Coordinates of C-alpha atoms in Angstrom, one line a residue:
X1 CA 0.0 0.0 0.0
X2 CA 1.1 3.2 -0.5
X3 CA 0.8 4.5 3.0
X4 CA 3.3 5.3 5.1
X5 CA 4.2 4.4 8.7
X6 CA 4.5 7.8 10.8
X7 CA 7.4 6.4 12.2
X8 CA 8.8 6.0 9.0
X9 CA 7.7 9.0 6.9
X10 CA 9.6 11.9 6.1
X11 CA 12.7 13.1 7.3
X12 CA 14.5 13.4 10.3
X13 CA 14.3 16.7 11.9
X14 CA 17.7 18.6 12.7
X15 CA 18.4 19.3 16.0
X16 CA 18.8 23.0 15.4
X17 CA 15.0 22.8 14.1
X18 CA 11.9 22.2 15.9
X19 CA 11.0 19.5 18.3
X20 CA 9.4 16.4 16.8
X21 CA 5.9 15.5 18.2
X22 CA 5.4 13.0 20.3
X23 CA 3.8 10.1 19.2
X24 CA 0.4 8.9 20.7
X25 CA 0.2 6.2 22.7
X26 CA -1.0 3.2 20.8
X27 CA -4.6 2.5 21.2
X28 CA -6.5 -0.6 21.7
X29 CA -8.2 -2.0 19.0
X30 CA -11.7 -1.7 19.6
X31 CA -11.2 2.2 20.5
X32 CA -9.2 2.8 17.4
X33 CA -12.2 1.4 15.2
X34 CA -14.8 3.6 17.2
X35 CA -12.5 6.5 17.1
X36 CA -12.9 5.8 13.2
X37 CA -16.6 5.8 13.7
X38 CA -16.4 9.4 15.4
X39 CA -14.5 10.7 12.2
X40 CA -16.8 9.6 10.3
X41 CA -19.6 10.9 11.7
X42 CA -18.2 14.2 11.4
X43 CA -16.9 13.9 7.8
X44 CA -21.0 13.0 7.5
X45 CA -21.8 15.8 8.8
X46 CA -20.0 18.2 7.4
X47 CA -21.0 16.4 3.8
X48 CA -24.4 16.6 4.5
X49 CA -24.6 19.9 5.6
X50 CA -23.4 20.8 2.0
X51 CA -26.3 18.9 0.3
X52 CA -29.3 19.1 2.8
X53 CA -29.2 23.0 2.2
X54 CA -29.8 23.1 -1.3
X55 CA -33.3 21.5 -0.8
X56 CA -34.8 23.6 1.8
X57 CA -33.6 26.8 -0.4
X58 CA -36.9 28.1 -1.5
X59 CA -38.3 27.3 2.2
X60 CA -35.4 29.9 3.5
X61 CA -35.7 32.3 1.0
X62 CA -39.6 32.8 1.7
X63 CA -39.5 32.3 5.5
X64 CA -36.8 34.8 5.7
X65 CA -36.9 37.2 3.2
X66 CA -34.0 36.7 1.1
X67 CA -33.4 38.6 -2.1
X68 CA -32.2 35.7 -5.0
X69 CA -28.8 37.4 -4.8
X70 CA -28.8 37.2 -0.7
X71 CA -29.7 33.6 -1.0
X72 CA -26.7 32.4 -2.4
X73 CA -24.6 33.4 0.7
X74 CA -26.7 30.5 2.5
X75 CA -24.0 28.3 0.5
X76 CA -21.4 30.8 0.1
X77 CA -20.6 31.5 3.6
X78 CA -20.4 28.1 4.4
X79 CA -18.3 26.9 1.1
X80 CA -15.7 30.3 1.8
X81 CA -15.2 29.6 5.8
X82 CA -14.6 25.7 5.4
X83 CA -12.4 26.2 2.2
X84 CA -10.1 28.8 2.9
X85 CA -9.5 27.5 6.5
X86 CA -8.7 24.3 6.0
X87 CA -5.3 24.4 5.4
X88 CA -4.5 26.5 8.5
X89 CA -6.5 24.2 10.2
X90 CA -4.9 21.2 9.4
X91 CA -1.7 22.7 10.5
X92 CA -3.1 23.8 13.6
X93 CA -3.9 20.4 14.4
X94 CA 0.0 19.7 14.0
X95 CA 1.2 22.3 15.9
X96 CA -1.5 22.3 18.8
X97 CA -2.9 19.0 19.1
X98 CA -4.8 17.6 16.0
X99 CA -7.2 15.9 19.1
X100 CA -8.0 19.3 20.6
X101 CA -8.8 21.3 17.2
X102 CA -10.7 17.8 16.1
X103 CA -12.5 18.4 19.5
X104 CA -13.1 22.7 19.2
X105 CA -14.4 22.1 15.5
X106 CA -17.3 19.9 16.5
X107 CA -18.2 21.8 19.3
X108 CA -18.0 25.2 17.0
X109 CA -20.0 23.4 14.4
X110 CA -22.8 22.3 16.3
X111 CA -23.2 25.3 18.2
X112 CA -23.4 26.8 15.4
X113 CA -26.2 24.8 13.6
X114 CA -28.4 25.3 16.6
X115 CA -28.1 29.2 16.0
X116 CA -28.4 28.6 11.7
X117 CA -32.0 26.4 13.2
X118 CA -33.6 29.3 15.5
X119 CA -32.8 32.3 13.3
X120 CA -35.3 35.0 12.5
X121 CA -33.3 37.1 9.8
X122 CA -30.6 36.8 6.9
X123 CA -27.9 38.3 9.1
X124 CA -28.2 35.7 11.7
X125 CA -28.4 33.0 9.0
X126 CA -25.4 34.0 7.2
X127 CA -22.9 34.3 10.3
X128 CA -24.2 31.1 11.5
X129 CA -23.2 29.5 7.9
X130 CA -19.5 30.7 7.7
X131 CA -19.3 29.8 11.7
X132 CA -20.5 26.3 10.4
X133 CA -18.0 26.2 7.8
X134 CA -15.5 27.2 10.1
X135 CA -16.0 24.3 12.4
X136 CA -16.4 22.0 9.7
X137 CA -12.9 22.8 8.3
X138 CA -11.6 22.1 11.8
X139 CA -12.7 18.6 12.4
X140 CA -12.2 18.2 8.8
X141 CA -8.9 19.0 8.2
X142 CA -7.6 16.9 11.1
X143 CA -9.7 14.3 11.0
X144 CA -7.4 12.2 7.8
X145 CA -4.2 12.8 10.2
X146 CA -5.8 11.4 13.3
X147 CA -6.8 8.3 11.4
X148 CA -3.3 7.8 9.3
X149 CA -1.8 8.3 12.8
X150 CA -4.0 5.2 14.6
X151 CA -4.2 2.8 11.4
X152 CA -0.2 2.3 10.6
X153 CA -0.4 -1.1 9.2
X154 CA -1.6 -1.4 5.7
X155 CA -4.8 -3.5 5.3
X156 CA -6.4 -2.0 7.8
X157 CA -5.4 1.7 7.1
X158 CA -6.9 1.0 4.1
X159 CA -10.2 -0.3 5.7
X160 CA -10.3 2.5 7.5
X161 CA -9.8 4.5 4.8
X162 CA -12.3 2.8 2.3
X163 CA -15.1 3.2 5.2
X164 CA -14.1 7.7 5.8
X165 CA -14.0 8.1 2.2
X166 CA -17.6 5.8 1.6
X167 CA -19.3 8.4 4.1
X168 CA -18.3 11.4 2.2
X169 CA -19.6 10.0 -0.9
X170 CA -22.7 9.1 0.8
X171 CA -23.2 12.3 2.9
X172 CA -24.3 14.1 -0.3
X173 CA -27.3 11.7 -1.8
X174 CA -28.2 11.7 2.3
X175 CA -28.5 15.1 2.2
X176 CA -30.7 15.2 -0.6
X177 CA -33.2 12.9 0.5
X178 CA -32.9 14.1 4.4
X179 CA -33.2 17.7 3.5
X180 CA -36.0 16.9 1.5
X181 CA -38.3 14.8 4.0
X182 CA -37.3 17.1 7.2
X183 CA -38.3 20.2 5.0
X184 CA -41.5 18.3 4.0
X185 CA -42.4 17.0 6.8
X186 CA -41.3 20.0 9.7
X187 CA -39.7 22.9 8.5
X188 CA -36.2 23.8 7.3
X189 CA -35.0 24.9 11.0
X190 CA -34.8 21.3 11.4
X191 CA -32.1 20.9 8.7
X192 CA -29.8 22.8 11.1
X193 CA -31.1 20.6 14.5
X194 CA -30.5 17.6 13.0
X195 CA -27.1 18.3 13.7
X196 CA -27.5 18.8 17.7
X197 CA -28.2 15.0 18.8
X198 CA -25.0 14.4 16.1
X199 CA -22.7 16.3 17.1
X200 CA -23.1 16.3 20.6
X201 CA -23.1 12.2 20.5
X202 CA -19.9 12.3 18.4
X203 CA -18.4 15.0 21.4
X204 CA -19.0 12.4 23.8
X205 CA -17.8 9.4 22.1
X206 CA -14.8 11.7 21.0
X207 CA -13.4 12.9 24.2
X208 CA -12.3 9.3 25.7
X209 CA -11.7 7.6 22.6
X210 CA -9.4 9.9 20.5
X211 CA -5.3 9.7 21.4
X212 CA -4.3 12.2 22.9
X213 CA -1.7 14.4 20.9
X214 CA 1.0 17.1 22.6
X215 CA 1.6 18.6 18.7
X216 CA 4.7 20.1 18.3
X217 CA 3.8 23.5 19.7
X218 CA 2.8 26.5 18.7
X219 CA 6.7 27.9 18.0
X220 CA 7.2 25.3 15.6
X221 CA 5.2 26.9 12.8
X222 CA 4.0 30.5 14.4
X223 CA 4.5 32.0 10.9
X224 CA 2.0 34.3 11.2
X225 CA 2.4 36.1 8.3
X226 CA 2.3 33.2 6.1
X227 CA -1.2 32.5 8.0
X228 CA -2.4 35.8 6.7
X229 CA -1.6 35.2 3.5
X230 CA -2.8 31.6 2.5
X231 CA -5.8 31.9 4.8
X232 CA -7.1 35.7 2.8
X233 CA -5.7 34.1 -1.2
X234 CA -7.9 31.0 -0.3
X235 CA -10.4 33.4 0.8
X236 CA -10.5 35.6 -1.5
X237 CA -10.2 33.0 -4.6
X238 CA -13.3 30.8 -3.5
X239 CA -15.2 33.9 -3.4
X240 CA -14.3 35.0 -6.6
X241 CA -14.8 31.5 -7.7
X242 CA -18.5 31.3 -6.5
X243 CA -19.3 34.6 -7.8
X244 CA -17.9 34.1 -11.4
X245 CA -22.1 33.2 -12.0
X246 CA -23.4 36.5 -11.2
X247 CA -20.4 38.0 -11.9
X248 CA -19.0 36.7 -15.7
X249 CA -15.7 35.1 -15.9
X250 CA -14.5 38.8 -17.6
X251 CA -15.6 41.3 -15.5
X252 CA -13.6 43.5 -13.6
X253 CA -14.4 42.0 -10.5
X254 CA -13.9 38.6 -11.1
X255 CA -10.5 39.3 -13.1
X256 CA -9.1 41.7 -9.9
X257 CA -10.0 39.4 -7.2
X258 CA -8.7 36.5 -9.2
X259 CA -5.1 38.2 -9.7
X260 CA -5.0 39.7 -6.6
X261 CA -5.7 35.9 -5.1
X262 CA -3.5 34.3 -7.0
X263 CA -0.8 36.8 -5.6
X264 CA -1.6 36.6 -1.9
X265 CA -0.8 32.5 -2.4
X266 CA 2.1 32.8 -4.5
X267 CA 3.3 35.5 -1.5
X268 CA 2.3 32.3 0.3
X269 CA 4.7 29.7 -1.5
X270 CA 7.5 32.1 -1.5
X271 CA 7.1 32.8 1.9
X272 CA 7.0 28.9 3.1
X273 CA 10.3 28.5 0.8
X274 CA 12.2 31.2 3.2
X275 CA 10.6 31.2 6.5
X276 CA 12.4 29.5 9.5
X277 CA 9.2 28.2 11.1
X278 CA 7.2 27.9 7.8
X279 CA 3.3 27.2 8.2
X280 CA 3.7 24.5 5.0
X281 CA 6.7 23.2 4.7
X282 CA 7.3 22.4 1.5
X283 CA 9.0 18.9 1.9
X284 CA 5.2 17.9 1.4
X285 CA 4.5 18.3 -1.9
X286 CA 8.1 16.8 -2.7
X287 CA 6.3 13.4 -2.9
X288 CA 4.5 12.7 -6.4
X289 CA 1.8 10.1 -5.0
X290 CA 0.5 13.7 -2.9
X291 CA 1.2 16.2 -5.5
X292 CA -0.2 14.1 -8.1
X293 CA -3.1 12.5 -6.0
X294 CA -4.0 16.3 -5.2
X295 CA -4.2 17.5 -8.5
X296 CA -5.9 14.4 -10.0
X297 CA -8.1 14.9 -7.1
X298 CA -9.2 18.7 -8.0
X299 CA -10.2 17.6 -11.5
X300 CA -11.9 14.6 -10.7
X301 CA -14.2 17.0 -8.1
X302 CA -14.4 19.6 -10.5
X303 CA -15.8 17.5 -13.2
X304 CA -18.1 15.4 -10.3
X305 CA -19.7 18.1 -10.1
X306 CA -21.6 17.9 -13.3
X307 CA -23.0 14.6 -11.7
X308 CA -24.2 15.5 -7.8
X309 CA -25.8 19.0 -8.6
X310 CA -26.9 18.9 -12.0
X311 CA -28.0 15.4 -11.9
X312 CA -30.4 16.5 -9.5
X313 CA -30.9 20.0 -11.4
X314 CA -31.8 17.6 -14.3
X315 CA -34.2 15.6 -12.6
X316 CA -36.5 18.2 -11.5
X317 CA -36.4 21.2 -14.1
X318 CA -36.7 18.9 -16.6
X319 CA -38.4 15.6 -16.0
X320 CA -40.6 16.9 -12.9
X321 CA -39.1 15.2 -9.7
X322 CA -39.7 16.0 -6.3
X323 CA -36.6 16.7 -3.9
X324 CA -37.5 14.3 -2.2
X325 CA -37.9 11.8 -5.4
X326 CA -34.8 13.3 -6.5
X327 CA -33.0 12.2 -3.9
X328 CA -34.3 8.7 -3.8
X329 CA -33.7 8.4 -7.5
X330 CA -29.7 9.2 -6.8
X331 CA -29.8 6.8 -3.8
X332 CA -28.3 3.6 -5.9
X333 CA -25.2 6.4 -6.5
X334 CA -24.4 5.9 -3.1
X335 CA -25.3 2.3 -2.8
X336 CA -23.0 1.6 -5.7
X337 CA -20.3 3.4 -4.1
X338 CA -21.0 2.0 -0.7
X339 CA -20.5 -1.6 -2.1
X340 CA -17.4 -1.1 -3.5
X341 CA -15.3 1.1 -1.4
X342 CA -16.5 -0.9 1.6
X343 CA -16.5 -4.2 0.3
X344 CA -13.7 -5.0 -2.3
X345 CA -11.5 -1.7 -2.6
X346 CA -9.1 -2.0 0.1
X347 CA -8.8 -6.1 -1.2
X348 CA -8.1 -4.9 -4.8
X349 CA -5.5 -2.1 -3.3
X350 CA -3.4 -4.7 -1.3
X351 CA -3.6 -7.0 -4.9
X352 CA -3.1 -4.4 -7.6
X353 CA -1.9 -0.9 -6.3
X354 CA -3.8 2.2 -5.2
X355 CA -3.1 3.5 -8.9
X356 CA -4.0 1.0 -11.2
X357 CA -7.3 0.4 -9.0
X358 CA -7.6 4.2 -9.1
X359 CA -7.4 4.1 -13.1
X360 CA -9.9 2.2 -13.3
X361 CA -12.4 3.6 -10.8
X362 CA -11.4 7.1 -13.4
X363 CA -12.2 5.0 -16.3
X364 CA -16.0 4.0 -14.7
X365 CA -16.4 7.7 -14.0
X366 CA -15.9 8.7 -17.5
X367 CA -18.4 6.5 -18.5
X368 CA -20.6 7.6 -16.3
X369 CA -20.5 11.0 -17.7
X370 CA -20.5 10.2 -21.3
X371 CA -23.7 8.3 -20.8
X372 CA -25.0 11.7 -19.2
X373 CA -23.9 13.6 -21.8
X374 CA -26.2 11.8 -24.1
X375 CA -30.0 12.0 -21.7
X376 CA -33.1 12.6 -23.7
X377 CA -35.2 15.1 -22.9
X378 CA -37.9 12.4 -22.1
X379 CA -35.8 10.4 -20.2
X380 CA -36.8 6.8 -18.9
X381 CA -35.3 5.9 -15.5
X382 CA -34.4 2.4 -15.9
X383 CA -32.3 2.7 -19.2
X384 CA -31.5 6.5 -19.1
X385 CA -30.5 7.5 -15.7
X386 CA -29.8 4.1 -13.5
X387 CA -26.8 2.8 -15.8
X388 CA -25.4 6.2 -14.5
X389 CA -25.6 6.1 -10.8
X390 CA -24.5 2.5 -11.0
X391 CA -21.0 3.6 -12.6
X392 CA -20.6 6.1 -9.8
X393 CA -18.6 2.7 -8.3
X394 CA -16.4 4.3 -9.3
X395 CA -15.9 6.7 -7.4
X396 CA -15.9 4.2 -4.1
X397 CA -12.8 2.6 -6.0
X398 CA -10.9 6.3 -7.3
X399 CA -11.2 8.4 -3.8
X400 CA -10.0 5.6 -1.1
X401 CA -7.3 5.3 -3.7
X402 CA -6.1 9.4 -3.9
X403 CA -7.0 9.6 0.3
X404 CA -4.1 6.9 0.6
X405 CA -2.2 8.1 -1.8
X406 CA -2.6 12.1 -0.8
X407 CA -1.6 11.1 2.9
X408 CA 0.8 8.9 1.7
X409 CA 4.0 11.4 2.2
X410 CA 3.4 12.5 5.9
X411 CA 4.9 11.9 9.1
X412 CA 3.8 12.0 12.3
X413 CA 4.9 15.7 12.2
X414 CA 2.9 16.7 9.1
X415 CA -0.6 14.3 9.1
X416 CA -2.6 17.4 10.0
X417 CA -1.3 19.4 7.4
X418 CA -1.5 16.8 4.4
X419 CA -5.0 16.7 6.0
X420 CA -5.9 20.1 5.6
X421 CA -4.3 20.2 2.0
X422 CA -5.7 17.1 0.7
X423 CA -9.7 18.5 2.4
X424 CA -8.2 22.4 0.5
X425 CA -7.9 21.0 -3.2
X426 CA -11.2 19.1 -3.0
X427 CA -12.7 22.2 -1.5
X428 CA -11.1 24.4 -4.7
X429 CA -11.8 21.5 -7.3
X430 CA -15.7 21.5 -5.9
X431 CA -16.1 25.5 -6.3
X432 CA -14.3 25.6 -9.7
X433 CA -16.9 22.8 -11.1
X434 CA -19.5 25.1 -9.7
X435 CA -18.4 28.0 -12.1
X436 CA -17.0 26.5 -14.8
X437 CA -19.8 23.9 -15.4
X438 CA -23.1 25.8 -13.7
X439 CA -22.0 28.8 -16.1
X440 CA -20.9 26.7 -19.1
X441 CA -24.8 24.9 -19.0
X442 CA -26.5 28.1 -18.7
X443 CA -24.6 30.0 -21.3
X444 CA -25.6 27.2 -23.5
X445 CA -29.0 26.7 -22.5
X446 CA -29.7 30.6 -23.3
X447 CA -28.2 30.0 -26.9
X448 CA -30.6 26.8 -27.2
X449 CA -33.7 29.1 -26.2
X450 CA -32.7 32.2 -28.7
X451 CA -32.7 29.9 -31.5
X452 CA -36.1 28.4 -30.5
X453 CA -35.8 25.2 -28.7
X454 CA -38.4 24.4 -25.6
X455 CA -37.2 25.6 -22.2
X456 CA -37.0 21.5 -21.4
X457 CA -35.0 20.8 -24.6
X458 CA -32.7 24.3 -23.7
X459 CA -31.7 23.1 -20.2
X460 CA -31.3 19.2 -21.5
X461 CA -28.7 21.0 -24.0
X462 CA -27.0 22.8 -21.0
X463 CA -26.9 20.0 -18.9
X464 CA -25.5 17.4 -21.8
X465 CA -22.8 20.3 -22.2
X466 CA -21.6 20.2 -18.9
X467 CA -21.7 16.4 -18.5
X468 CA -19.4 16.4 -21.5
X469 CA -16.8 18.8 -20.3
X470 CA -16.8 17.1 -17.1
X471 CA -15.8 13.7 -18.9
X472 CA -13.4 15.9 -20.4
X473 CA -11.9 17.1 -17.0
X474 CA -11.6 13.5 -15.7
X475 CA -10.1 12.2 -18.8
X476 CA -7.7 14.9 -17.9
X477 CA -7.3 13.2 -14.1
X478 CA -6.7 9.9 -15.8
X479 CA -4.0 11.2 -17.7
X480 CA -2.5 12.9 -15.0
X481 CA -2.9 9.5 -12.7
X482 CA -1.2 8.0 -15.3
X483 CA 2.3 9.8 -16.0
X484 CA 2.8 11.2 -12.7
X485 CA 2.1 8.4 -10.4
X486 CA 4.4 6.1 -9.7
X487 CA 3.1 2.5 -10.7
X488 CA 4.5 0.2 -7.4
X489 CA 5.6 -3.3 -8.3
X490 CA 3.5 -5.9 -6.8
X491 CA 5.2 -8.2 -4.2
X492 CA 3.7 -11.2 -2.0
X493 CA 3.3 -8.8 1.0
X494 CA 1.5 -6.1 -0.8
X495 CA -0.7 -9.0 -2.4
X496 CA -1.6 -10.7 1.0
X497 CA -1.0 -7.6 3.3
X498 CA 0.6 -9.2 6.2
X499 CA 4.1 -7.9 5.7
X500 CA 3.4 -3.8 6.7
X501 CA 6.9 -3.6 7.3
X502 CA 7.8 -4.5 3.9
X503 CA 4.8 -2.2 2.2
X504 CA 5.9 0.6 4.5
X505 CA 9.7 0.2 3.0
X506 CA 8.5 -0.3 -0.8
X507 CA 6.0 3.1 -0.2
X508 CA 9.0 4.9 0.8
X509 CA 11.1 4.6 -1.9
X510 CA 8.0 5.1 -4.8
X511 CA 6.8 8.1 -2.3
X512 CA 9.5 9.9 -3.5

């Protein structure tokens, strides 16, 4: 497998730099596995809390009084807080204890949903959003570096893996159809208190079972002004990013913000190259399995994009669903993915290599949206839209495959902040699908309507656009899988999994 051991990952630290962590003690096996279950129930969480939004929309906007432009910053300040703080956060984690910021997000998340759930006015809504984002990229961000640091040997790391990565996937077709029936059925306030019972049950479980971590203290990477500066570019780019739809990709807005984000992060890079207590070391993305697993991992989420939202657009502007139908009819999405990364992926790993297995969960994917790219207008469910969700598999083989190989280059010194990176390029891959594709489909679907086509036959147009692009984008991933990653010989160890030892020593040499 192509995860390392934390005691064997990355370099030595000098003795004229700072002190390494100390490891945590090792945990017994039964709280290790519920400590996974904890993680995952936040990861859920945080998921869902994208998706179940979406649905209870129009209930917001009429209860509270939000102008269509206003409405948008339901999602926005959530998207901006958890993306551009992720990658602080994750170092955080290193620095201060990846237990206690674990610990603080949760508790800043669920507060937070319980003052999204009794608000009266936009204002209220809003803050409680971004503080919900905020929170979310907390736990989030050290939540991959707690569990690389409990499951060192290499079957069950990947276990652990396939089962964080499967509620993820799942958290957004849950979402759907639980934002749906709770809208339905109470009113959207209960979206947001959902999320009490959750989070203060994961709290609980949390505080005894999670290992206790000293970090490597605060001194170690106080670079404050590289904080500043990766924290506002991320900032600053995602909203840019998520306003490109009201905005236009060329208006002077979008083009201003953009440069002047992509200057705050490049300030960022130089920075980490010269500082003496840099926020990112750079050793990090030395490694191609995390360089290359983060790229092919922001173009595979770009272009999945086309499938989670406008699936679901699809559905219901043009062949009448219900959210709540909708949902339901995306369900076998995440049963397909649930069978595979939970039954066979981390099997198939230990036999044929995290990126030959991820080629071909890539490969599924493509399919999937080619097949998109060509739905009727009158489209049957069975032959037109199941085939589809079905091939999402894929994706329960292609993201256990990039987690492992994103985390693959970090040490017990660096977990939360491959964490926080790998959580950072999904987070910008996710809001660049949103503008590129969302904008791409409408821009089309106006041209279909000036020349005289039927708003259903306009917005199918739009949609098969986008679907196509998307296969485009992950066509791109595949290639990118393909040349940069390093393709790991296969040995009787890595095939049975009962040599870690071994794996660990053949991941270190193809991690570099």
């Amino acid at each position: 497998m192509s995860a390392t051991s934390p005691s064997h990952a990355g370099p030595s630290p000098s003795h004229s730099g700072p002190p390494a962590a100390e490891p945590p003690p090792p945990a017994r096996p039964r709280s290790r596995w519920i400590a996974l279950g904890v993680i995952a129930t936040a990861t859920l969480m945080t998921i869902l809390d994208g998706s179940i939004v979406t649905v209870a929309m129009p209930a917001i906007q009429t209860d509270l009084g939000f102008s269509p432009a206003g409405l948008s910053w339901v999602v926005n300040a959530y998207l901006i807080a958890f993306g551009s703080l992720l990658l602080l956060a994750g170092r955080l984690g290193d620095l201060a204890g990846r237990r206690r910021v674990f610990l603080a997000g949760t508790a800043v998340f669920t507060a937070a949903s319980v003052l999204a759930g009794v608000a009266a006015d936009p204002t209220t809504l809003i803050v409680a959003r971004f503080l919900q984002g905020a929170g979310s990229a907390m736990a989030a961000a050290v939540g991959l570096g707690i569990l690389v640091t409990l499951f060192t040997e290499p079957a069950e790391r990947a276990k652990a893996i396939a089962v964080f990565s499967f509620t993820g996937a799942a958290g957004a077709s849950i979402g759907a159809v639980l934002g749906g029936l709770l809208t339905d059925a109470l009113t959207w306030h209960w979206i947001f208190f959902v999320n009490l019972p959750i989070g203060v049950a994961a709290l609980a479980v949390a505080v005894p079972v999670l290992p206790r971590d000293r970090g490597l203290g605060l001194p170690a990477g106080a670079d404050v002004a590289g904080a500043l500066l990766v924290t506002s570019g991320l900032m600053l780019g995602i909203h840019t990013v998520v306003q490109i739809e009201t905005r236009g990709w060329t208006s002077p807005a979008t083009l201003g913000f953009g440069a002047l984000s992509v200057a705050l992060l490049a300030g960022f890079l130089l920075r980490q190259a010269t500082a003496r207590t840099p926020l990112m070391p750079l050793r990090v993305l030395r490694s191609r399995n995390v360089s290359g697993a983060n790229i092919v991992q922001m173009l595979m989420v770009a272009a999945l994009f086309a499938f989670q939202v406008l699936t679901a657009l699809y559905t219901q502007k043009v062949l009448g669903y219900g959210a709540t139908a909708t949902g339901l009819a995306m369900l076998p999405a995440a049963t397909a993915i649930g069978a595979v990364s939970l039954g066979i992926s981390a099997r198939l790993y230990a036999r044929f290599g995290e990126r030959d297995v991820l080629l071909v969960g890539i490969a599924l994917l493509i399919a999937q949206l080619v097949l998109l790219a060509r739905v009727p207008v009158h489209a049957n469910y069975v032959t037109d839209l199941l085939p589809p969700m079905l091939l999402a598999s894929g994706f329960g083989l292609a993201i256990p495959a990039l987690t492992t190989l994103g985390m693959s280059g970090s040490g017990e010194r660096d977990a939360g902040l491959a964490s926080g990176l790998f959580n950072t390029t999904q987070q910008i891959g996710m809001a660049l699908g949103v503008a590129v594709l969302s904008t791409l489909a409408a821009s089309r679907t106006e041209g279909l309507s000036a020349h005289g086509a039927s708003p259903a036959a306009a917005l199918t147009g739009g949609y098969r656009l986008a679907f196509a692009v998307g296969a485009g984008l992950l066509t791109a991933a595949f290639l990118v899988a393909l040349v940069v990653l390093p393709r790991r010989p296969r040995t009787p160890a890595r095939e049975t999994g009962n040599d870690p030892a071994g794996a660990r020593g053949e991941d270190q040499v193809s991690a570099r």
